[in-house]
Amino acid sequence: MFSEPARRVRRIGPRTRIAAIVVAVVAVAVVLFLLFGRGGGEEKAEATPGEGVSSQTVTVAVASTQDLARVVTASGTVSAWEEVPVGAETGGLTATAVLTDEGRYVRQGQVLVQLNDTLLRAQLRQQDASVASAQANLEQANNSLARARELREQGFLSQAALDARIAEQATAQAQVSAAQAARAETAARLAQASIRAPVSGLVISRSVTRGQIVQPGTELFRIVRDGRLELDAQVPETELALVRPGQSAEVSSDDVGQTSGTVRIVTPEVDPQTRLGVARIALAGAGGLRPGMFARAQIDVGAQATVVVPSGAVIYRENRAGVFVVGDQNTVTFQPVTVLARRDALTSVAGLAEGVRVVVEGAGFLSQGDRIRVAPAAR
């Protein structure tokens, strides 16, 4: 039989052992955390700086020089090839009829405006009478001179009298010439009362109305000669040397269709402010274009030696075209370029040297200074 103290010790013993085991396990866990948890964090922190910003696997290509068909893009304003103003040569007369309007095509010599010519016709009839009277006086003077010469030959007339007849005949002749000149002036003014088109073409403006008193020199119409239009295309000075007369171009506008054209002339001057020159492109047809409209042109300047890269290498950052150039230690740098032309899988660029390695596949996922892994070339 156990005593009372012995029985109490026997009841507490197992619980004490369990508590001791739990304490030991917790202590071991704390030690392991301090050893391995802190060490692992240090290793991770130490490993991060050595890994680089990126390790993107990409493909690269080498920029090369090739003869590539080149297109120069330019834009400008549609204008008339030649604008002809139409005005009145005589003045102070009322426009009794306006026979054409804006947007109509007129022929050379066609009457555009008829002025009131009643007074001029009356003056012309008066001049006709003056000419007839002068011619009658001249005929009489001629007959008198003929008789005087006969009498002089027969000795019945003095030389002084003959000279007087000669003078009278010359005066009568001069009077005829003066009357004819006056009539010609009146006839010319009468003809000018009918204002005619000086050239064939399209009427683009009208500034005369019926009942208007027209003054000399007043512009009444403006005509586009032969209806021919051209585009004053503004070309950057860096590409101006490539554009030459005779090159073909395609001209288009957002609001109308497309038409073809030919470079007519390249102006020798460059604007010092905008650094743009002007190529005048004669349009083969209006194609809905009108003077004053904005249009774009693509001028075919032929094959040109240029630096080309795969089209996939050209990306856009902040609205600027560029490529990622592979540098030392396989780090990349964004190089802005100017896209000149695209042909199939190749793009012609300016601002990039021949022989430079550029990223092709994977370029869109890179940032400035990233480190890359170059994928082996496919076989």
Short mmCIF file of C-alpha atoms in Angstrom, two decimals:
data_model
loop_
_atom_site.label_atom_id
_atom_site.label_comp_id
_atom_site.label_asym_id
_atom_site.label_seq_id
_atom_site.Cartn_x
_atom_site.Cartn_y
_atom_site.Cartn_z
CA MET A 1 0.00 0.00 0.00
CA PHE A 2 1.35 3.41 -0.99
CA SER A 3 1.36 6.31 1.25
CA GLU A 4 -0.61 9.46 0.33
CA PRO A 5 2.41 11.52 -0.85
CA ALA A 6 3.54 8.67 -3.06
CA ARG A 7 0.16 8.42 -4.77
CA ARG A 8 0.22 12.23 -5.55
CA VAL A 9 3.63 11.98 -7.18
CA ARG A 10 2.50 9.08 -9.30
CA ARG A 11 -0.49 11.04 -10.64
CA ILE A 12 1.56 14.16 -11.70
CA GLY A 13 4.50 12.41 -13.37
CA PRO A 14 3.13 11.75 -16.91
CA ARG A 15 1.82 15.29 -17.40
CA THR A 16 5.15 16.72 -16.44
CA ARG A 17 6.90 14.60 -19.03
CA ILE A 18 4.51 15.75 -21.79
CA ALA A 19 5.05 19.41 -20.91
CA ALA A 20 8.78 18.93 -21.02
CA ILE A 21 8.57 17.37 -24.46
CA VAL A 22 6.46 20.26 -25.81
CA VAL A 23 8.92 22.83 -24.47
CA ALA A 24 11.80 20.98 -26.10
CA VAL A 25 10.07 20.86 -29.50
CA VAL A 26 9.33 24.60 -29.41
CA ALA A 27 12.92 25.37 -28.51
CA VAL A 28 14.20 23.31 -31.43
CA ALA A 29 11.82 25.10 -33.85
CA VAL A 30 13.00 28.50 -32.66
CA VAL A 31 16.61 27.53 -33.17
CA LEU A 32 15.95 26.19 -36.66
CA PHE A 33 14.10 29.38 -37.63
CA LEU A 34 16.93 31.55 -36.38
CA LEU A 35 19.50 29.51 -38.24
CA PHE A 36 17.86 28.73 -41.57
CA GLY A 37 15.25 31.42 -41.91
CA ARG A 38 17.67 34.32 -41.43
CA GLY A 39 20.38 32.68 -43.49
CA GLY A 40 18.05 32.02 -46.42
CA GLY A 41 16.96 35.67 -46.46
CA GLU A 42 20.54 36.83 -46.53
CA GLU A 43 21.32 34.50 -49.38
CA LYS A 44 18.31 35.81 -51.33
CA ALA A 45 19.25 39.40 -50.68
CA GLU A 46 22.77 38.75 -51.74
CA ALA A 47 21.71 36.90 -54.87
CA THR A 48 19.36 39.65 -56.17
CA PRO A 49 21.96 42.22 -57.20
CA GLY A 50 23.88 39.72 -59.28
CA GLU A 51 20.99 38.53 -61.39
CA GLY A 52 20.44 41.70 -63.57
CA VAL A 53 17.22 43.54 -64.31
CA SER A 54 16.00 41.12 -66.98
CA SER A 55 17.05 37.92 -68.58
CA GLN A 56 14.62 37.92 -71.52
CA THR A 57 15.52 35.52 -74.31
CA VAL A 58 15.39 37.31 -77.67
CA THR A 59 16.54 37.02 -81.26
CA VAL A 60 18.82 39.59 -82.87
CA ALA A 61 19.63 40.72 -86.41
CA VAL A 62 22.33 42.88 -87.94
CA ALA A 63 21.40 46.15 -89.68
CA SER A 64 22.53 46.03 -93.30
CA THR A 65 22.59 48.28 -96.36
CA GLN A 66 20.41 47.36 -99.33
CA ASP A 67 18.93 48.98 -102.42
CA LEU A 68 15.30 49.37 -101.45
CA ALA A 69 12.44 51.02 -103.32
CA ARG A 70 11.99 54.36 -101.58
CA VAL A 71 8.84 56.44 -101.20
CA VAL A 72 8.97 60.02 -99.95
CA THR A 73 5.85 61.08 -98.08
CA ALA A 74 4.86 64.74 -98.23
CA SER A 75 1.76 66.82 -97.69
CA GLY A 76 0.56 70.23 -98.76
CA THR A 77 -2.21 72.32 -100.29
CA VAL A 78 -3.94 71.78 -103.62
CA SER A 79 -3.65 74.84 -105.84
CA ALA A 80 -4.31 75.84 -109.42
CA TRP A 81 -1.58 75.26 -111.96
CA GLU A 82 -2.26 78.75 -113.28
CA GLU A 83 -4.97 81.13 -112.07
CA VAL A 84 -6.09 83.67 -114.65
CA PRO A 85 -7.96 86.76 -113.43
CA VAL A 86 -10.63 88.16 -115.73
CA GLY A 87 -11.35 91.90 -115.55
CA ALA A 88 -12.96 94.69 -117.51
CA GLU A 89 -10.89 96.71 -119.98
CA THR A 90 -13.50 99.41 -120.37
CA GLY A 91 -15.38 101.01 -117.52
CA GLY A 92 -18.41 102.94 -116.44
CA LEU A 93 -20.83 100.50 -118.06
CA THR A 94 -23.54 98.44 -116.41
CA ALA A 95 -23.46 94.65 -116.48
CA THR A 96 -26.66 93.66 -118.25
CA ALA A 97 -26.03 89.91 -118.25
CA VAL A 98 -23.77 87.47 -116.33
CA LEU A 99 -23.53 84.33 -118.42
CA THR A 100 -21.51 81.92 -116.24
CA ASP A 101 -20.97 81.05 -112.61
CA GLU A 102 -18.49 79.41 -110.25
CA GLY A 103 -17.75 75.77 -110.88
CA ARG A 104 -18.45 75.92 -114.62
CA TYR A 105 -15.98 75.11 -117.34
CA VAL A 106 -15.65 77.83 -120.00
CA ARG A 107 -13.97 77.92 -123.38
CA GLN A 108 -11.54 80.53 -124.61
CA GLY A 109 -13.45 83.42 -126.21
CA GLN A 110 -16.74 82.57 -124.51
CA VAL A 111 -18.74 85.62 -123.38
CA LEU A 112 -18.86 85.77 -119.58
CA VAL A 113 -20.44 89.20 -118.98
CA GLN A 114 -22.30 91.51 -121.31
CA LEU A 115 -22.10 95.23 -120.54
CA ASN A 116 -24.54 97.89 -121.70
CA ASP A 117 -23.21 98.89 -125.14
CA THR A 118 -26.05 101.11 -126.39
CA LEU A 119 -24.01 104.31 -126.22
CA LEU A 120 -21.01 102.68 -127.83
CA ARG A 121 -23.08 101.42 -130.75
CA ALA A 122 -24.39 104.96 -131.31
CA GLN A 123 -20.87 106.33 -131.21
CA LEU A 124 -19.79 103.69 -133.70
CA ARG A 125 -22.51 104.73 -136.14
CA GLN A 126 -21.38 108.33 -135.74
CA GLN A 127 -17.80 107.31 -136.46
CA ASP A 128 -18.96 105.43 -139.55
CA ALA A 129 -20.52 108.66 -140.83
CA SER A 130 -17.33 110.59 -140.08
CA VAL A 131 -15.28 108.06 -142.03
CA ALA A 132 -17.68 108.26 -144.99
CA SER A 133 -17.53 112.07 -144.98
CA ALA A 134 -13.74 112.07 -144.83
CA GLN A 135 -13.52 109.60 -147.68
CA ALA A 136 -15.81 111.80 -149.80
CA ASN A 137 -13.61 114.83 -149.13
CA LEU A 138 -10.59 112.76 -150.02
CA GLU A 139 -12.14 111.69 -153.31
CA GLN A 140 -12.90 115.31 -154.16
CA ALA A 141 -9.36 116.35 -153.29
CA ASN A 142 -7.95 113.57 -155.45
CA ASN A 143 -10.04 114.75 -158.44
CA SER A 144 -8.98 118.38 -157.91
CA LEU A 145 -5.34 117.36 -157.75
CA ALA A 146 -5.66 115.37 -160.98
CA ARG A 147 -7.15 118.33 -162.85
CA ALA A 148 -4.53 120.69 -161.46
CA ARG A 149 -1.75 118.48 -162.74
CA GLU A 150 -3.27 118.41 -166.21
CA LEU A 151 -3.58 122.21 -166.27
CA ARG A 152 -0.04 122.53 -164.99
CA GLU A 153 1.23 120.33 -167.79
CA GLN A 154 -0.64 122.51 -170.29
CA GLY A 155 0.78 125.66 -168.70
CA PHE A 156 -2.54 127.02 -167.51
CA LEU A 157 -1.84 126.63 -163.78
CA SER A 158 0.94 127.97 -161.68
CA GLN A 159 3.14 125.79 -159.47
CA ALA A 160 1.76 127.47 -156.37
CA ALA A 161 -1.78 126.52 -157.27
CA LEU A 162 -0.66 122.91 -157.86
CA ASP A 163 1.06 122.83 -154.48
CA ALA A 164 -2.17 124.02 -152.84
CA ARG A 165 -4.08 121.15 -154.45
CA ILE A 166 -1.47 118.69 -153.25
CA ALA A 167 -1.81 120.03 -149.70
CA GLU A 168 -5.59 119.78 -149.84
CA GLN A 169 -5.36 116.16 -150.97
CA ALA A 170 -2.94 115.31 -148.13
CA THR A 171 -5.22 116.99 -145.58
CA ALA A 172 -8.19 115.03 -146.85
CA GLN A 173 -6.18 111.81 -146.59
CA ALA A 174 -5.22 112.64 -143.01
CA GLN A 175 -8.84 113.32 -142.12
CA VAL A 176 -9.80 109.91 -143.44
CA SER A 177 -7.09 108.26 -141.31
CA ALA A 178 -8.23 110.18 -138.22
CA ALA A 179 -11.86 109.19 -138.77
CA GLN A 180 -10.90 105.57 -139.27
CA ALA A 181 -8.80 105.61 -136.09
CA ALA A 182 -11.65 107.10 -134.09
CA ARG A 183 -13.98 104.45 -135.44
CA ALA A 184 -11.49 101.69 -134.58
CA GLU A 185 -11.31 102.96 -130.98
CA THR A 186 -15.07 102.96 -130.66
CA ALA A 187 -15.27 99.50 -132.23
CA ALA A 188 -12.66 98.21 -129.76
CA ARG A 189 -14.59 99.62 -126.79
CA LEU A 190 -17.74 98.04 -128.17
CA ALA A 191 -16.00 94.67 -128.38
CA GLN A 192 -14.74 95.09 -124.80
CA ALA A 193 -18.31 95.49 -123.65
CA SER A 194 -18.57 91.73 -124.15
CA ILE A 195 -16.15 90.33 -121.54
CA ARG A 196 -14.79 87.03 -122.81
CA ALA A 197 -12.78 84.21 -121.27
CA PRO A 198 -9.08 84.72 -122.10
CA VAL A 199 -8.35 80.99 -121.66
CA SER A 200 -10.26 77.76 -121.32
CA GLY A 201 -10.66 76.54 -117.77
CA LEU A 202 -12.68 76.15 -114.61
CA VAL A 203 -14.28 79.22 -113.03
CA ILE A 204 -13.38 79.19 -109.32
CA SER A 205 -14.60 82.64 -108.28
CA ARG A 206 -17.09 85.28 -109.44
CA SER A 207 -17.37 88.83 -108.12
CA VAL A 208 -19.81 90.49 -110.54
CA THR A 209 -23.59 90.70 -110.45
CA ARG A 210 -26.16 91.87 -112.94
CA GLY A 211 -26.78 95.61 -112.70
CA GLN A 212 -23.32 96.35 -111.31
CA ILE A 213 -21.43 99.30 -112.80
CA VAL A 214 -18.12 97.80 -113.82
CA GLN A 215 -14.94 99.84 -113.49
CA PRO A 216 -11.78 99.30 -115.58
CA GLY A 217 -9.41 96.73 -114.07
CA THR A 218 -11.98 95.29 -111.67
CA GLU A 219 -11.56 91.52 -111.28
CA LEU A 220 -14.79 89.82 -112.22
CA PHE A 221 -13.79 86.14 -112.45
CA ARG A 222 -10.86 83.87 -111.68
CA ILE A 223 -10.25 80.88 -113.93
CA VAL A 224 -8.05 77.82 -113.42
CA ARG A 225 -6.38 77.47 -116.78
CA ASP A 226 -7.39 74.20 -118.47
CA GLY A 227 -8.79 73.08 -115.10
CA ARG A 228 -5.34 71.78 -114.13
CA LEU A 229 -4.55 71.41 -110.44
CA GLU A 230 -1.33 70.64 -108.63
CA LEU A 231 -0.22 69.84 -105.11
CA ASP A 232 2.34 72.07 -103.43
CA ALA A 233 3.88 69.20 -101.47
CA GLN A 234 6.20 70.21 -98.64
CA VAL A 235 9.23 67.90 -98.49
CA PRO A 236 11.76 67.79 -95.63
CA GLU A 237 15.15 69.15 -96.62
CA THR A 238 16.77 65.78 -95.81
CA GLU A 239 14.73 64.11 -98.57
CA LEU A 240 14.44 66.99 -101.03
CA ALA A 241 17.49 65.86 -103.02
CA LEU A 242 15.74 62.53 -103.80
CA VAL A 243 12.77 64.22 -105.51
CA ARG A 244 13.15 65.10 -109.20
CA PRO A 245 10.84 66.30 -111.99
CA GLY A 246 9.11 63.49 -113.82
CA GLN A 247 8.78 61.13 -110.83
CA SER A 248 5.35 59.61 -110.31
CA ALA A 249 3.26 60.18 -107.19
CA GLU A 250 0.00 59.07 -105.62
CA VAL A 251 -2.05 61.92 -104.12
CA SER A 252 -4.91 61.36 -101.69
CA SER A 253 -7.09 63.19 -99.20
CA ASP A 254 -9.24 62.01 -96.31
CA ASP A 255 -12.43 63.42 -97.78
CA VAL A 256 -12.02 62.43 -101.43
CA GLY A 257 -10.51 59.67 -103.48
CA GLN A 258 -7.03 59.12 -104.79
CA THR A 259 -5.44 60.35 -108.00
CA SER A 260 -2.08 60.07 -109.67
CA GLY A 261 0.36 62.83 -110.45
CA THR A 262 3.80 63.71 -111.70
CA VAL A 263 6.40 65.95 -110.11
CA ARG A 264 6.46 69.04 -112.32
CA ILE A 265 9.10 71.10 -110.59
CA VAL A 266 11.10 71.16 -107.36
CA THR A 267 11.62 74.67 -106.03
CA PRO A 268 15.26 75.57 -105.36
CA GLU A 269 14.50 77.29 -102.06
CA VAL A 270 14.07 75.79 -98.57
CA ASP A 271 12.10 77.64 -95.90
CA PRO A 272 14.64 78.62 -93.20
CA GLN A 273 11.99 78.35 -90.48
CA THR A 274 10.34 75.02 -91.30
CA ARG A 275 13.26 73.44 -93.20
CA LEU A 276 10.84 72.34 -95.90
CA GLY A 277 11.10 72.58 -99.66
CA VAL A 278 8.23 72.44 -102.16
CA ALA A 279 7.67 69.90 -104.91
CA ARG A 280 4.87 70.89 -107.28
CA ILE A 281 3.00 67.76 -108.36
CA ALA A 282 0.79 68.11 -111.44
CA LEU A 283 -2.38 66.06 -110.95
CA ALA A 284 -3.56 63.82 -113.76
CA GLY A 285 -7.17 64.35 -112.70
CA ALA A 286 -8.91 66.32 -110.01
CA GLY A 287 -10.31 63.18 -108.37
CA GLY A 288 -12.59 65.33 -106.22
CA LEU A 289 -9.74 67.58 -105.10
CA ARG A 290 -10.34 71.33 -105.10
CA PRO A 291 -8.03 74.32 -104.73
CA GLY A 292 -7.25 74.96 -101.08
CA MET A 293 -7.75 71.37 -99.90
CA PHE A 294 -5.14 69.49 -97.85
CA ALA A 295 -3.71 66.36 -99.43
CA ARG A 296 -0.86 63.90 -99.01
CA ALA A 297 1.49 62.54 -101.64
CA GLN A 298 3.66 59.46 -101.84
CA ILE A 299 6.44 60.13 -104.33
CA ASP A 300 8.21 57.14 -105.85
CA VAL A 301 11.87 58.17 -105.92
CA GLY A 302 13.18 54.77 -107.06
CA ALA A 303 15.61 52.35 -105.42
CA GLN A 304 17.99 53.94 -102.92
CA ALA A 305 20.83 52.50 -100.84
CA THR A 306 19.57 52.54 -97.26
CA VAL A 307 20.02 50.83 -93.89
CA VAL A 308 17.38 48.15 -93.34
CA VAL A 309 16.32 46.07 -90.34
CA PRO A 310 13.60 43.43 -89.90
CA SER A 311 10.24 45.11 -89.48
CA GLY A 312 9.73 43.36 -86.15
CA ALA A 313 12.71 45.22 -84.70
CA VAL A 314 11.02 48.62 -85.03
CA ILE A 315 8.86 49.49 -82.03
CA TYR A 316 7.31 52.70 -80.73
CA ARG A 317 7.95 54.27 -77.37
CA GLU A 318 6.33 57.60 -76.48
CA ASN A 319 5.18 57.96 -80.11
CA ARG A 320 8.75 57.64 -81.36
CA ALA A 321 10.00 54.84 -83.58
CA GLY A 322 13.16 53.08 -82.49
CA VAL A 323 15.06 49.83 -82.08
CA PHE A 324 16.79 48.15 -79.17
CA VAL A 325 20.52 48.00 -79.89
CA VAL A 326 22.52 45.21 -78.27
CA GLY A 327 25.58 46.55 -76.46
CA ASP A 328 28.30 45.27 -74.15
CA GLN A 329 27.43 42.43 -71.77
CA ASN A 330 24.24 41.88 -73.74
CA THR A 331 22.51 44.97 -72.39
CA VAL A 332 20.10 46.86 -74.66
CA THR A 333 19.71 50.55 -75.43
CA PHE A 334 16.70 52.14 -77.13
CA GLN A 335 17.85 53.95 -80.29
CA PRO A 336 15.32 56.34 -81.94
CA VAL A 337 15.14 56.03 -85.74
CA THR A 338 13.18 57.54 -88.61
CA VAL A 339 11.15 55.07 -90.64
CA LEU A 340 11.72 55.77 -94.33
CA ALA A 341 9.89 52.90 -96.03
CA ARG A 342 8.51 49.43 -95.40
CA ARG A 343 8.85 46.62 -97.89
CA ASP A 344 7.58 43.20 -96.88
CA ALA A 345 9.64 42.03 -93.89
CA LEU A 346 12.22 44.82 -94.09
CA THR A 347 12.02 48.42 -92.95
CA SER A 348 14.29 51.21 -94.17
CA VAL A 349 15.41 53.50 -91.34
CA ALA A 350 17.56 56.56 -90.83
CA GLY A 351 19.61 57.23 -87.72
CA LEU A 352 21.10 53.73 -87.41
CA ALA A 353 24.58 52.62 -88.46
CA GLU A 354 25.22 49.59 -90.62
CA GLY A 355 26.41 46.48 -88.74
CA VAL A 356 24.66 47.26 -85.45
CA ARG A 357 22.88 44.34 -83.76
CA VAL A 358 19.22 44.98 -82.99
CA VAL A 359 16.64 42.94 -81.10
CA VAL A 360 13.88 41.44 -83.23
CA GLU A 361 11.68 38.93 -81.38
CA GLY A 362 11.00 40.07 -77.84
CA ALA A 363 11.82 43.73 -78.44
CA GLY A 364 8.39 44.83 -77.26
CA PHE A 365 8.98 43.43 -73.77
CA LEU A 366 12.30 45.16 -73.10
CA SER A 367 13.21 48.32 -71.24
CA GLN A 368 16.26 50.57 -71.30
CA GLY A 369 19.31 48.79 -69.87
CA ASP A 370 17.78 45.30 -69.71
CA ARG A 371 20.11 42.32 -69.97
CA ILE A 372 19.16 39.73 -72.55
CA ARG A 373 19.93 36.18 -73.58
CA VAL A 374 20.36 35.75 -77.32
CA ALA A 375 18.56 32.72 -78.67
CA PRO A 376 20.63 30.53 -81.00
CA ALA A 377 19.96 31.02 -84.70
CA ALA A 378 17.40 28.64 -86.16
CA ARG A 379 18.77 26.01 -88.52
#
